[in-house]
Amino acid sequence: TNASYRFFVLHRHPLTSKQICAASKLALGSHFEGCSTFTHEREETSCEIGKKNLATVNTIELVKSPRVLDEIYRLTELDFKSRKHGDCTNRGDLVNLFNLAPDAIDQFLLPLGVTRAVYLDADAWPDSDFGKFYDAASEKYTAVALARRRKRCVQAGATKWERKMGLSGANWSEGFRQDLPYVYERLGKTLYDLDQRRWRADCFHVPSLKRYCELGVADRVVDALKRQTRGDGSKLWTCGLQQPPLLLALANRTAILRRDDLEIVDPAKGIEACAERNPKISVHSENKNSLRTRAMRREGG
């Protein structure tokens, strides 16, 4: 498309802005029109919009992290260490500030004057459908994301493997406890409800970072993690790191896009995440860097 985008890269020593800028120039080629460098040293939360001169690529060195992000990290690490062997397959090296930083994306970008952004994991890249994904925004939504449906779009019944592993066949990736009020009030009580509300946290759009901040999304993540780690045997989920609490924090405030045609999931209009239909857009793109293809390959937390 003719649209142009700016890139923001959060990093910490020993990785330097000079190295990131050099790599970006090689990756973007003729689209590269300069690099700006910034530091993040603010610990308190603020929804104030700053003003900075931005370039094609903008590096943000993490000197001091927001306190709310430090708390998210502390609680996530506590949750991870409390798990029993075999609970799930999440790796311990994913428990780090950078994997959790999207929860506080507003705190890194608002000071630079950025009011709208898309978070992408390092292995994702905008493809030809990115424009439609980016434009699927609405004043009523705090975030826009791709549906993360179960591999088998059915409402009941577990496979032999799932039964052997003690899983329900419903939500085995995160294992949400839909019998608990805090969870079912946000994600519903049935497998069908969950399918319409589950989305990917490795690729999501924030149409208004100020609204994201004013809603206190990061604080809502902390609230979910505090409930998860209070130690009374009522964990909200059994697997996953950054994704489960963020889904709960943004429940009913996210426009979830069906992956085959990027239509907003809305069962009331007959648009369901698991609807059987011929896709308008192939979900198995030959482009290995396709936005949806890369996102679909990851089923981790």
Short mmCIF file of C-alpha atoms in Angstrom, two decimals:
data_model
loop_
_atom_site.label_atom_id
_atom_site.label_comp_id
_atom_site.label_asym_id
_atom_site.label_seq_id
_atom_site.Cartn_x
_atom_site.Cartn_y
_atom_site.Cartn_z
CA THR A 1 0.00 0.00 0.00
CA ASN A 2 0.97 3.67 -0.10
CA ALA A 3 0.72 3.93 3.67
CA SER A 4 3.89 4.52 5.64
CA TYR A 5 4.52 3.38 9.21
CA ARG A 6 6.95 4.15 11.97
CA PHE A 7 8.63 1.41 13.98
CA PHE A 8 9.41 1.53 17.69
CA VAL A 9 11.91 -0.87 19.24
CA LEU A 10 12.23 -1.25 23.02
CA HIS A 11 15.68 -2.45 24.05
CA ARG A 12 18.19 -2.58 26.85
CA HIS A 13 21.99 -2.66 27.09
CA PRO A 14 24.05 -4.43 25.75
CA LEU A 15 21.91 -4.07 22.60
CA THR A 16 22.43 -0.50 21.40
CA SER A 17 20.35 1.91 19.35
CA LYS A 18 23.20 2.11 16.84
CA GLN A 19 22.97 -1.62 16.19
CA ILE A 20 19.17 -1.49 15.85
CA CYS A 21 19.32 1.46 13.45
CA ALA A 22 21.93 -0.25 11.27
CA ALA A 23 19.87 -3.45 11.09
CA SER A 24 16.69 -1.46 10.36
CA LYS A 25 18.33 0.33 7.45
CA LEU A 26 19.24 -3.01 5.90
CA ALA A 27 15.77 -4.49 6.54
CA LEU A 28 13.72 -1.54 5.29
CA GLY A 29 15.88 -0.50 2.35
CA SER A 30 14.38 2.44 0.46
CA HIS A 31 11.61 2.76 3.08
CA PHE A 32 14.17 3.74 5.70
CA GLU A 33 14.23 7.51 6.19
CA GLY A 34 16.15 7.87 9.40
CA CYS A 35 16.41 6.67 12.99
CA SER A 36 15.69 8.48 16.27
CA THR A 37 16.79 7.34 19.71
CA PHE A 38 15.05 7.85 23.05
CA THR A 39 15.32 6.58 26.62
CA HIS A 40 12.59 5.57 29.05
CA GLU A 41 13.31 6.57 32.64
CA ARG A 42 9.85 7.32 34.03
CA GLU A 43 8.58 4.97 36.72
CA GLU A 44 5.21 6.55 37.50
CA THR A 45 2.15 6.03 35.30
CA SER A 46 0.96 8.97 33.21
CA CYS A 47 -1.53 9.44 30.37
CA GLU A 48 0.01 12.73 29.25
CA ILE A 49 0.84 12.93 25.54
CA GLY A 50 4.35 14.22 24.81
CA LYS A 51 5.84 15.55 21.60
CA LYS A 52 9.03 14.29 19.99
CA ASN A 53 10.55 14.36 16.52
CA LEU A 54 10.07 10.83 15.21
CA ALA A 55 11.78 8.96 12.39
CA THR A 56 11.06 5.78 10.44
CA VAL A 57 12.69 3.72 13.19
CA ASN A 58 12.64 4.87 16.80
CA THR A 59 14.58 3.09 19.51
CA ILE A 60 13.60 3.29 23.18
CA GLU A 61 16.29 2.25 25.65
CA LEU A 62 14.75 0.90 28.85
CA VAL A 63 16.74 2.64 31.59
CA LYS A 64 14.00 2.45 34.22
CA SER A 65 10.78 0.52 33.75
CA PRO A 66 7.30 1.68 34.84
CA ARG A 67 6.48 0.46 38.35
CA VAL A 68 3.32 -1.18 37.06
CA LEU A 69 5.41 -3.25 34.63
CA ASP A 70 7.78 -4.25 37.42
CA GLU A 71 4.75 -5.45 39.40
CA ILE A 72 3.44 -7.40 36.41
CA TYR A 73 6.86 -9.04 36.08
CA ARG A 74 7.04 -9.87 39.81
CA LEU A 75 3.60 -11.49 39.84
CA THR A 76 4.15 -13.34 36.56
CA GLU A 77 7.39 -14.80 37.90
CA LEU A 78 5.61 -15.78 41.12
CA ASP A 79 2.87 -17.52 39.15
CA PHE A 80 5.36 -19.33 36.92
CA LYS A 81 7.41 -20.62 39.87
CA SER A 82 4.28 -21.88 41.62
CA ARG A 83 3.32 -24.21 38.78
CA LYS A 84 3.67 -27.91 39.11
CA HIS A 85 5.69 -29.88 36.60
CA GLY A 86 3.52 -30.73 33.63
CA ASP A 87 1.02 -27.88 34.12
CA CYS A 88 2.00 -26.44 30.74
CA THR A 89 4.93 -25.96 28.41
CA ASN A 90 5.72 -22.26 28.88
CA ARG A 91 9.44 -21.55 29.00
CA GLY A 92 10.99 -19.74 31.93
CA ASP A 93 13.06 -17.51 29.64
CA LEU A 94 9.82 -15.88 28.49
CA VAL A 95 9.30 -14.46 31.98
CA ASN A 96 11.02 -11.14 31.32
CA LEU A 97 10.17 -7.46 31.10
CA PHE A 98 10.24 -7.36 27.32
CA ASN A 99 7.78 -10.20 26.88
CA LEU A 100 5.44 -8.42 29.31
CA ALA A 101 6.06 -4.85 28.07
CA PRO A 102 3.04 -4.82 25.68
CA ASP A 103 0.79 -4.61 28.75
CA ALA A 104 2.25 -1.13 29.35
CA ILE A 105 2.65 -0.11 25.70
CA ASP A 106 0.98 3.24 26.44
CA GLN A 107 3.68 4.21 28.94
CA PHE A 108 6.44 3.84 26.35
CA LEU A 109 4.72 5.54 23.41
CA LEU A 110 2.54 8.34 24.80
CA PRO A 111 5.61 10.32 26.01
CA LEU A 112 6.82 10.34 22.38
CA GLY A 113 3.53 11.74 21.11
CA VAL A 114 2.33 8.44 19.64
CA THR A 115 -1.44 8.05 20.04
CA ARG A 116 -2.10 4.87 18.02
CA ALA A 117 0.00 1.75 17.64
CA VAL A 118 0.10 -1.91 16.68
CA TYR A 119 2.16 -4.32 18.76
CA LEU A 120 3.84 -7.13 16.80
CA ASP A 121 6.01 -9.91 18.13
CA ALA A 122 9.53 -9.96 16.71
CA ASP A 123 8.61 -12.81 14.33
CA ALA A 124 5.63 -10.98 12.79
CA TRP A 125 5.70 -8.59 9.86
CA PRO A 126 2.96 -6.49 8.18
CA ASP A 127 1.69 -8.07 4.97
CA SER A 128 -0.74 -6.90 2.28
CA ASP A 129 -3.70 -7.30 4.65
CA PHE A 130 -2.17 -5.13 7.36
CA GLY A 131 -4.03 -2.03 6.15
CA LYS A 132 -7.39 -3.67 6.74
CA PHE A 133 -6.24 -4.90 10.14
CA TYR A 134 -5.08 -1.40 11.04
CA ASP A 135 -8.29 0.25 9.85
CA ALA A 136 -10.63 -2.12 11.72
CA ALA A 137 -10.84 0.33 14.60
CA SER A 138 -13.79 1.86 16.36
CA GLU A 139 -14.32 4.30 19.20
CA LYS A 140 -16.00 1.53 21.19
CA TYR A 141 -12.92 -0.71 21.25
CA THR A 142 -9.77 -0.36 23.31
CA ALA A 143 -7.93 -3.00 21.27
CA VAL A 144 -8.23 -4.88 17.98
CA ALA A 145 -6.76 -8.38 17.65
CA LEU A 146 -6.83 -11.63 15.68
CA ALA A 147 -9.03 -14.46 16.91
CA ARG A 148 -7.20 -17.26 18.68
CA ARG A 149 -9.67 -20.05 18.29
CA ARG A 150 -9.08 -23.63 19.33
CA LYS A 151 -7.65 -25.93 16.70
CA ARG A 152 -10.95 -27.81 16.62
CA CYS A 153 -13.90 -25.43 16.40
CA VAL A 154 -16.43 -27.60 18.21
CA GLN A 155 -18.42 -26.90 21.32
CA ALA A 156 -17.98 -30.14 23.20
CA GLY A 157 -15.93 -33.27 23.44
CA ALA A 158 -12.24 -33.81 24.08
CA THR A 159 -9.81 -35.85 22.01
CA LYS A 160 -8.19 -38.96 23.50
CA TRP A 161 -4.98 -36.99 24.04
CA GLU A 162 -6.83 -34.22 25.85
CA ARG A 163 -8.65 -36.69 28.09
CA LYS A 164 -5.34 -38.43 28.86
CA MET A 165 -3.82 -35.08 29.85
CA GLY A 166 -6.83 -34.22 31.99
CA LEU A 167 -7.87 -31.40 29.65
CA SER A 168 -11.40 -30.43 28.71
CA GLY A 169 -10.90 -29.92 24.99
CA ALA A 170 -12.26 -26.43 25.48
CA ASN A 171 -9.45 -24.12 26.41
CA TRP A 172 -6.41 -26.30 26.82
CA SER A 173 -3.98 -23.55 25.81
CA GLU A 174 -4.60 -21.34 28.86
CA GLY A 175 -6.93 -23.56 30.84
CA PHE A 176 -9.19 -20.72 31.95
CA ARG A 177 -11.33 -21.60 34.99
CA GLN A 178 -14.70 -20.69 33.54
CA ASP A 179 -16.41 -21.88 36.70
CA LEU A 180 -15.02 -18.89 38.60
CA PRO A 181 -17.08 -15.65 38.55
CA TYR A 182 -14.07 -13.42 37.77
CA VAL A 183 -13.43 -15.45 34.62
CA TYR A 184 -16.95 -16.21 33.36
CA GLU A 185 -18.05 -12.60 33.85
CA ARG A 186 -15.37 -11.68 31.31
CA LEU A 187 -14.98 -14.72 29.05
CA GLY A 188 -18.33 -16.43 29.42
CA LYS A 189 -19.36 -19.78 30.87
CA THR A 190 -19.36 -22.00 27.79
CA LEU A 191 -16.83 -23.19 25.24
CA TYR A 192 -18.74 -21.24 22.62
CA ASP A 193 -18.44 -18.04 24.66
CA LEU A 194 -14.71 -18.54 25.05
CA ASP A 195 -14.18 -19.05 21.32
CA GLN A 196 -15.77 -15.68 20.57
CA ARG A 197 -13.59 -13.85 23.11
CA ARG A 198 -10.17 -15.44 22.78
CA TRP A 199 -7.53 -13.48 20.85
CA ARG A 200 -3.80 -13.36 20.15
CA ALA A 201 -1.65 -11.11 22.33
CA ASP A 202 1.33 -11.40 19.97
CA CYS A 203 -0.30 -9.06 17.44
CA PHE A 204 -2.81 -6.43 18.54
CA HIS A 205 -3.80 -2.89 17.65
CA VAL A 206 -4.46 -0.08 20.13
CA PRO A 207 -6.52 2.58 18.27
CA SER A 208 -6.13 5.06 21.13
CA LEU A 209 -3.21 4.74 23.52
CA LYS A 210 -4.69 7.47 25.68
CA ARG A 211 -7.93 5.50 26.09
CA TYR A 212 -5.86 2.38 26.80
CA CYS A 213 -4.05 4.32 29.51
CA GLU A 214 -7.16 5.92 31.01
CA LEU A 215 -8.80 2.49 31.22
CA GLY A 216 -5.82 1.39 33.31
CA VAL A 217 -5.16 -1.78 31.32
CA ALA A 218 -1.82 -2.47 33.01
CA ASP A 219 -3.44 -2.06 36.45
CA ARG A 220 -6.18 -4.48 35.38
CA VAL A 221 -3.48 -6.98 34.40
CA VAL A 222 -1.98 -6.58 37.88
CA ASP A 223 -5.41 -7.21 39.42
CA ALA A 224 -5.82 -10.46 37.47
CA LEU A 225 -2.30 -11.58 38.43
CA LYS A 226 -2.91 -10.81 42.11
CA ARG A 227 -5.99 -13.03 42.03
CA GLN A 228 -3.99 -15.68 40.19
CA THR A 229 -1.21 -15.73 42.78
CA ARG A 230 -3.05 -15.30 46.07
CA GLY A 231 -2.47 -18.96 46.88
CA ASP A 232 -5.94 -20.09 47.93
CA GLY A 233 -6.25 -22.77 45.25
CA SER A 234 -8.46 -20.71 42.94
CA LYS A 235 -6.13 -19.88 40.06
CA LEU A 236 -7.88 -18.22 37.12
CA TRP A 237 -5.84 -20.09 34.48
CA THR A 238 -3.36 -22.96 34.44
CA CYS A 239 -1.05 -22.04 31.55
CA GLY A 240 0.20 -19.00 29.71
CA LEU A 241 2.25 -15.97 30.71
CA GLN A 242 1.41 -12.58 29.22
CA GLN A 243 -1.73 -13.52 27.32
CA PRO A 244 -4.24 -14.76 29.96
CA PRO A 245 -4.22 -11.68 32.24
CA LEU A 246 -4.26 -9.30 29.26
CA LEU A 247 -7.32 -11.07 27.81
CA LEU A 248 -9.08 -10.67 31.14
CA ALA A 249 -8.00 -7.02 31.43
CA LEU A 250 -9.39 -6.17 27.99
CA ALA A 251 -12.43 -8.46 28.08
CA ASN A 252 -15.43 -7.06 26.19
CA ARG A 253 -13.31 -4.11 25.03
CA THR A 254 -11.52 -5.83 22.15
CA ALA A 255 -12.62 -6.11 18.52
CA ILE A 256 -11.68 -9.68 17.63
CA LEU A 257 -11.10 -10.27 13.92
CA ARG A 258 -11.74 -13.62 12.29
CA ARG A 259 -8.51 -14.77 10.71
CA ASP A 260 -9.91 -15.90 7.36
CA ASP A 261 -11.46 -12.59 6.30
CA LEU A 262 -10.64 -10.10 9.08
CA GLU A 263 -14.31 -9.53 9.85
CA ILE A 264 -15.10 -8.50 13.43
CA VAL A 265 -16.46 -11.47 15.37
CA ASP A 266 -20.06 -10.72 16.30
CA PRO A 267 -22.34 -13.75 16.77
CA ALA A 268 -25.36 -11.43 16.80
CA LYS A 269 -24.59 -10.65 13.15
CA GLY A 270 -23.76 -14.24 12.29
CA ILE A 271 -20.00 -13.64 12.30
CA GLU A 272 -18.45 -16.23 14.59
CA ALA A 273 -14.81 -17.07 15.22
CA CYS A 274 -15.39 -20.74 14.40
CA ALA A 275 -17.94 -20.41 11.60
CA GLU A 276 -17.56 -23.04 8.90
CA ARG A 277 -17.13 -21.17 5.65
CA ASN A 278 -14.85 -20.77 2.67
CA PRO A 279 -12.30 -18.12 3.57
CA LYS A 280 -12.00 -15.03 1.40
CA ILE A 281 -8.35 -14.81 2.39
CA SER A 282 -6.14 -17.84 2.72
CA VAL A 283 -4.88 -18.36 6.25
CA HIS A 284 -2.01 -20.43 4.88
CA SER A 285 -0.19 -17.65 3.09
CA GLU A 286 2.89 -18.67 1.13
CA ASN A 287 4.54 -15.58 2.55
CA LYS A 288 6.26 -16.91 5.65
CA ASN A 289 6.24 -13.42 7.13
CA SER A 290 2.50 -12.95 6.66
CA LEU A 291 0.87 -11.17 9.59
CA ARG A 292 -1.64 -13.98 10.12
CA THR A 293 0.66 -16.86 9.19
CA ARG A 294 3.32 -15.84 11.68
CA ALA A 295 0.76 -15.21 14.37
CA MET A 296 -0.90 -18.57 13.78
CA ARG A 297 2.32 -20.49 14.16
CA ARG A 298 2.69 -19.52 17.78
CA GLU A 299 0.47 -21.19 20.33
CA GLY A 300 2.52 -20.24 23.38
CA GLY A 301 1.33 -17.94 26.15
#
